[in-house]
Amino acid sequence: MSQQQQVVALLHRSIRSLRSLQQLHAYLLKSGLDSHQLPLSRLLLLLLTSSSSLSYACSIYRHSRTRNLFMANTIIRGHSQSDNPHVAVLVYMDLLKQGGQGNNFTFPPLIKASVRSDPAGKLGRQVHAHVVVSGAVNDSDVFVRSALVQMYSSNLDMAAARKLFDGSSARDVVLWTAMIDGYARNNDIVAARQLFDEMPERTTVSWSAMIAGYVRVGMFMEALGLFQRMQFVGTEPNESIVVSVLSACAHLGALAQGRWLHAYIARMGMEPNVFIGTALIDMYSKCGCIDQALLVFEGMLEKDVKSWNCIITALAMNGDARRALEFFSDMQKSGVRPNNVTFIAVLSSCAHAGLVEDGCHCFDLMVNVYQIDAKPEHYACMVDLLGRAGYLNEAEKFANASAQPDINIWGALLGACRIHGKVEIGDRVRKRMAQFGMNDCGSRVLLYNLYKSAGWLADANSVRKSIDDKGLTKVPGCSFIEVNGKIQEFLAGNSLHPCSTETLEMLEIMARTLIMEGG
């Protein structure tokens, strides 16, 4: 075995240790093997795929005397997934200046980097033009076409994406899936399903794209039905599918199906990682099983900010504000930095429990300690907190302090005025909302009730007349619950009625399976 081959073999055995890779790099420099492309290329690849040390890999690439296309592609791919994707474009431009040219391994990550660098799509279109003019890639290359389809989909240009798809002479499952995912991400679920049904073959990723599309547009019953169909044809779910289906169960309140899926995850030996764990917490909490959600959380080996946010929100949603604050404190002690979503959950919890002092402290902590810019959602929580507690003047000051007019902020203040009968402040809120064009039906109903209860009958009748003249109606609340293994849907003010769909039959099978398995 040659010296080069020995080093390459050592590189493969050292993939788990950055220190070992650095020692081998030093050996390459000392022995002069850094002038050989094979060991240096392998070193770069392992640094990016195993150690995620992009800056170290880039330093090696910059100082290399024998750069090749494989090395350039490795660096481009690394930057396309980094926080600085525009560097991938600069690396490619440098490659062109040196007389090099890309290939079918260069352009997919380069296109991805261009989309992340310029969401408006101008840079991506320039890369597309370069691909065509350079002639470096065959027109039928499905990986490049798939990347271009994803690029145009992200820019909401589905006509261009479809033109690429229809013009391809070699459509494989990757290209089909990219097109389906594009339609789904642009909420054209009908076109996505039509294409999905036309696919000559499907992979797990194809099923995942379609199921996630249904969840994205709120078609949760259809998502569960497609998941059941996927099982019938013998396709094993991946992590993405499990998370999507758990999300559908959470929104439907389908506890039996969610528990069945939890048991299925365990039975299949799937890794209960942070994504699946967080989805399980969300499902159990929205189904009212907060104790089970806590068990899942405590059993997670790894917890990120989303996991903490989910359990804090779960406790807040189930009325346990004090415990939500305790978990918020534990989160900080664990070294996980809270984000703006964390504080929305905490402030909302304080508002519903009337914990004014704790809420004000958390808001101050967010702005002055963690230096998180307060968004309209945070102001709405504070207005709700102060307004519910009767501090209407302070709540109005918070509403006026928000830089962005938001109906949730003024709506929260208007609701507090209705609770406490503060018609003068409510009248000022009406004027502010009219100034920002925020007079929706719900706000007008609140105003009508406020004016009427205060004896301002002329104002109340004026608001009522505006509702009738504009033909405004409140959208009725809609909920799903589970009764004897069946998903039931009901509207506010209506009696319970079952969802008589083909999907329901599939859900019943899942529920019966759970019962038979003793779940």
PDB file of C-alpha atoms in Angstrom, residues 21-130:
ATOM      1  CA  LEU A  21      -7.852  15.139  11.226  1.00  0.00           C
ATOM      2  CA  GLN A  22      -5.736  18.157  12.193  1.00  0.00           C
ATOM      3  CA  GLN A  23      -2.834  15.860  13.098  1.00  0.00           C
ATOM      4  CA  LEU A  24      -3.110  14.099   9.746  1.00  0.00           C
ATOM      5  CA  HIS A  25      -3.191  17.472   7.995  1.00  0.00           C
ATOM      6  CA  ALA A  26       0.032  18.378   9.776  1.00  0.00           C
ATOM      7  CA  TYR A  27       1.521  15.076   8.595  1.00  0.00           C
ATOM      8  CA  LEU A  28       0.497  15.859   4.995  1.00  0.00           C
ATOM      9  CA  LEU A  29       2.247  19.224   5.220  1.00  0.00           C
ATOM     10  CA  LYS A  30       5.384  17.749   6.792  1.00  0.00           C
ATOM     11  CA  SER A  31       5.668  14.849   4.343  1.00  0.00           C
ATOM     12  CA  GLY A  32       4.848  16.900   1.256  1.00  0.00           C
ATOM     13  CA  LEU A  33       1.708  14.870   0.544  1.00  0.00           C
ATOM     14  CA  ASP A  34      -0.320  18.102   0.641  1.00  0.00           C
ATOM     15  CA  SER A  35       0.682  18.510  -3.006  1.00  0.00           C
ATOM     16  CA  HIS A  36      -1.275  15.349  -3.859  1.00  0.00           C
ATOM     17  CA  GLN A  37      -4.946  15.886  -4.652  1.00  0.00           C
ATOM     18  CA  LEU A  38      -6.389  12.602  -3.359  1.00  0.00           C
ATOM     19  CA  PRO A  39      -5.532  12.827   0.377  1.00  0.00           C
ATOM     20  CA  LEU A  40      -6.204  16.568   0.494  1.00  0.00           C
ATOM     21  CA  SER A  41      -9.584  16.169  -1.210  1.00  0.00           C
ATOM     22  CA  ARG A  42     -10.562  13.430   1.232  1.00  0.00           C
ATOM     23  CA  LEU A  43      -9.477  15.597   4.163  1.00  0.00           C
ATOM     24  CA  LEU A  44     -11.701  18.468   3.002  1.00  0.00           C
ATOM     25  CA  LEU A  45     -14.672  16.158   2.529  1.00  0.00           C
ATOM     26  CA  LEU A  46     -14.332  14.635   5.990  1.00  0.00           C
ATOM     27  CA  LEU A  47     -13.917  18.025   7.628  1.00  0.00           C
ATOM     28  CA  LEU A  48     -17.207  19.210   6.150  1.00  0.00           C
ATOM     29  CA  THR A  49     -19.261  16.047   6.560  1.00  0.00           C
ATOM     30  CA  SER A  50     -17.980  14.918   9.951  1.00  0.00           C
ATOM     31  CA  SER A  51     -16.570  17.830  11.875  1.00  0.00           C
ATOM     32  CA  SER A  52     -18.535  20.725  10.381  1.00  0.00           C
ATOM     33  CA  SER A  53     -15.370  22.786  10.501  1.00  0.00           C
ATOM     34  CA  LEU A  54     -16.036  24.930   7.460  1.00  0.00           C
ATOM     35  CA  SER A  55     -13.570  27.697   8.288  1.00  0.00           C
ATOM     36  CA  TYR A  56     -10.733  25.191   8.749  1.00  0.00           C
ATOM     37  CA  ALA A  57     -11.598  23.449   5.472  1.00  0.00           C
ATOM     38  CA  CYS A  58     -11.709  26.801   3.657  1.00  0.00           C
ATOM     39  CA  SER A  59      -8.297  27.715   5.002  1.00  0.00           C
ATOM     40  CA  ILE A  60      -6.888  24.454   3.612  1.00  0.00           C
ATOM     41  CA  TYR A  61      -8.547  25.121   0.238  1.00  0.00           C
ATOM     42  CA  ARG A  62      -7.234  28.688   0.009  1.00  0.00           C
ATOM     43  CA  HIS A  63      -3.639  27.652   0.693  1.00  0.00           C
ATOM     44  CA  SER A  64      -3.670  24.518  -1.447  1.00  0.00           C
ATOM     45  CA  ARG A  65      -1.216  24.432  -4.372  1.00  0.00           C
ATOM     46  CA  THR A  66      -3.177  21.720  -6.166  1.00  0.00           C
ATOM     47  CA  ARG A  67      -6.838  22.669  -6.164  1.00  0.00           C
ATOM     48  CA  ASN A  68      -9.160  20.547  -8.262  1.00  0.00           C
ATOM     49  CA  LEU A  69     -12.851  20.575  -9.128  1.00  0.00           C
ATOM     50  CA  PHE A  70     -13.695  18.005  -6.449  1.00  0.00           C
ATOM     51  CA  MET A  71     -12.202  20.273  -3.787  1.00  0.00           C
ATOM     52  CA  ALA A  72     -14.041  23.316  -5.144  1.00  0.00           C
ATOM     53  CA  ASN A  73     -17.330  21.408  -5.211  1.00  0.00           C
ATOM     54  CA  THR A  74     -16.780  20.319  -1.612  1.00  0.00           C
ATOM     55  CA  ILE A  75     -16.261  23.904  -0.457  1.00  0.00           C
ATOM     56  CA  ILE A  76     -19.230  25.169  -2.510  1.00  0.00           C
ATOM     57  CA  ARG A  77     -21.490  22.506  -1.000  1.00  0.00           C
ATOM     58  CA  GLY A  78     -20.288  23.365   2.503  1.00  0.00           C
ATOM     59  CA  HIS A  79     -21.010  27.072   2.051  1.00  0.00           C
ATOM     60  CA  SER A  80     -24.408  26.411   0.465  1.00  0.00           C
ATOM     61  CA  GLN A  81     -25.517  24.947   3.822  1.00  0.00           C
ATOM     62  CA  SER A  82     -23.796  27.578   5.985  1.00  0.00           C
ATOM     63  CA  ASP A  83     -24.844  30.960   7.350  1.00  0.00           C
ATOM     64  CA  ASN A  84     -22.878  32.622   4.528  1.00  0.00           C
ATOM     65  CA  PRO A  85     -24.157  30.955   1.350  1.00  0.00           C
ATOM     66  CA  HIS A  86     -22.997  33.835  -0.857  1.00  0.00           C
ATOM     67  CA  VAL A  87     -19.407  32.645  -0.320  1.00  0.00           C
ATOM     68  CA  ALA A  88     -20.243  29.572  -2.430  1.00  0.00           C
ATOM     69  CA  VAL A  89     -20.890  31.884  -5.387  1.00  0.00           C
ATOM     70  CA  LEU A  90     -17.573  33.673  -4.772  1.00  0.00           C
ATOM     71  CA  VAL A  91     -15.731  30.331  -4.686  1.00  0.00           C
ATOM     72  CA  TYR A  92     -17.279  29.381  -8.028  1.00  0.00           C
ATOM     73  CA  MET A  93     -16.366  32.760  -9.562  1.00  0.00           C
ATOM     74  CA  ASP A  94     -12.788  32.221  -8.405  1.00  0.00           C
ATOM     75  CA  LEU A  95     -12.864  28.774 -10.029  1.00  0.00           C
ATOM     76  CA  LEU A  96     -13.906  30.373 -13.330  1.00  0.00           C
ATOM     77  CA  LYS A  97     -11.137  32.969 -13.076  1.00  0.00           C
ATOM     78  CA  GLN A  98      -8.624  30.149 -12.703  1.00  0.00           C
ATOM     79  CA  GLY A  99      -9.864  28.632 -15.973  1.00  0.00           C
ATOM     80  CA  GLY A 100     -11.981  25.932 -14.354  1.00  0.00           C
ATOM     81  CA  GLN A 101     -15.540  24.925 -15.150  1.00  0.00           C
ATOM     82  CA  GLY A 102     -18.353  23.434 -13.108  1.00  0.00           C
ATOM     83  CA  ASN A 103     -20.017  20.067 -13.590  1.00  0.00           C
ATOM     84  CA  ASN A 104     -23.243  18.360 -12.507  1.00  0.00           C
ATOM     85  CA  PHE A 105     -21.916  18.161  -8.912  1.00  0.00           C
ATOM     86  CA  THR A 106     -21.177  21.908  -8.864  1.00  0.00           C
ATOM     87  CA  PHE A 107     -24.451  23.432  -9.938  1.00  0.00           C
ATOM     88  CA  PRO A 108     -27.068  21.949  -7.537  1.00  0.00           C
ATOM     89  CA  PRO A 109     -25.373  23.332  -4.390  1.00  0.00           C
ATOM     90  CA  LEU A 110     -24.486  26.530  -6.271  1.00  0.00           C
ATOM     91  CA  ILE A 111     -28.148  27.038  -7.195  1.00  0.00           C
ATOM     92  CA  LYS A 112     -29.158  26.347  -3.595  1.00  0.00           C
ATOM     93  CA  ALA A 113     -26.608  28.887  -2.373  1.00  0.00           C
ATOM     94  CA  SER A 114     -27.880  31.503  -4.832  1.00  0.00           C
ATOM     95  CA  VAL A 115     -31.464  31.065  -3.588  1.00  0.00           C
ATOM     96  CA  ARG A 116     -30.413  31.412   0.053  1.00  0.00           C
ATOM     97  CA  SER A 117     -28.249  34.432  -0.763  1.00  0.00           C
ATOM     98  CA  ASP A 118     -30.894  36.222  -2.831  1.00  0.00           C
ATOM     99  CA  PRO A 119     -34.471  35.120  -2.025  1.00  0.00           C
ATOM    100  CA  ALA A 120     -35.765  37.492  -4.717  1.00  0.00           C
ATOM    101  CA  GLY A 121     -34.306  35.099  -7.303  1.00  0.00           C
ATOM    102  CA  LYS A 122     -32.180  37.421  -9.427  1.00  0.00           C
ATOM    103  CA  LEU A 123     -28.925  35.631  -8.608  1.00  0.00           C
ATOM    104  CA  GLY A 124     -30.526  32.229  -9.156  1.00  0.00           C
ATOM    105  CA  ARG A 125     -31.687  33.238 -12.625  1.00  0.00           C
ATOM    106  CA  GLN A 126     -28.177  34.408 -13.450  1.00  0.00           C
ATOM    107  CA  VAL A 127     -26.792  31.028 -12.379  1.00  0.00           C
ATOM    108  CA  HIS A 128     -29.437  29.328 -14.527  1.00  0.00           C
ATOM    109  CA  ALA A 129     -28.389  31.415 -17.531  1.00  0.00           C
ATOM    110  CA  HIS A 130     -24.752  30.532 -16.880  1.00  0.00           C
TER     111      HIS A 130
END
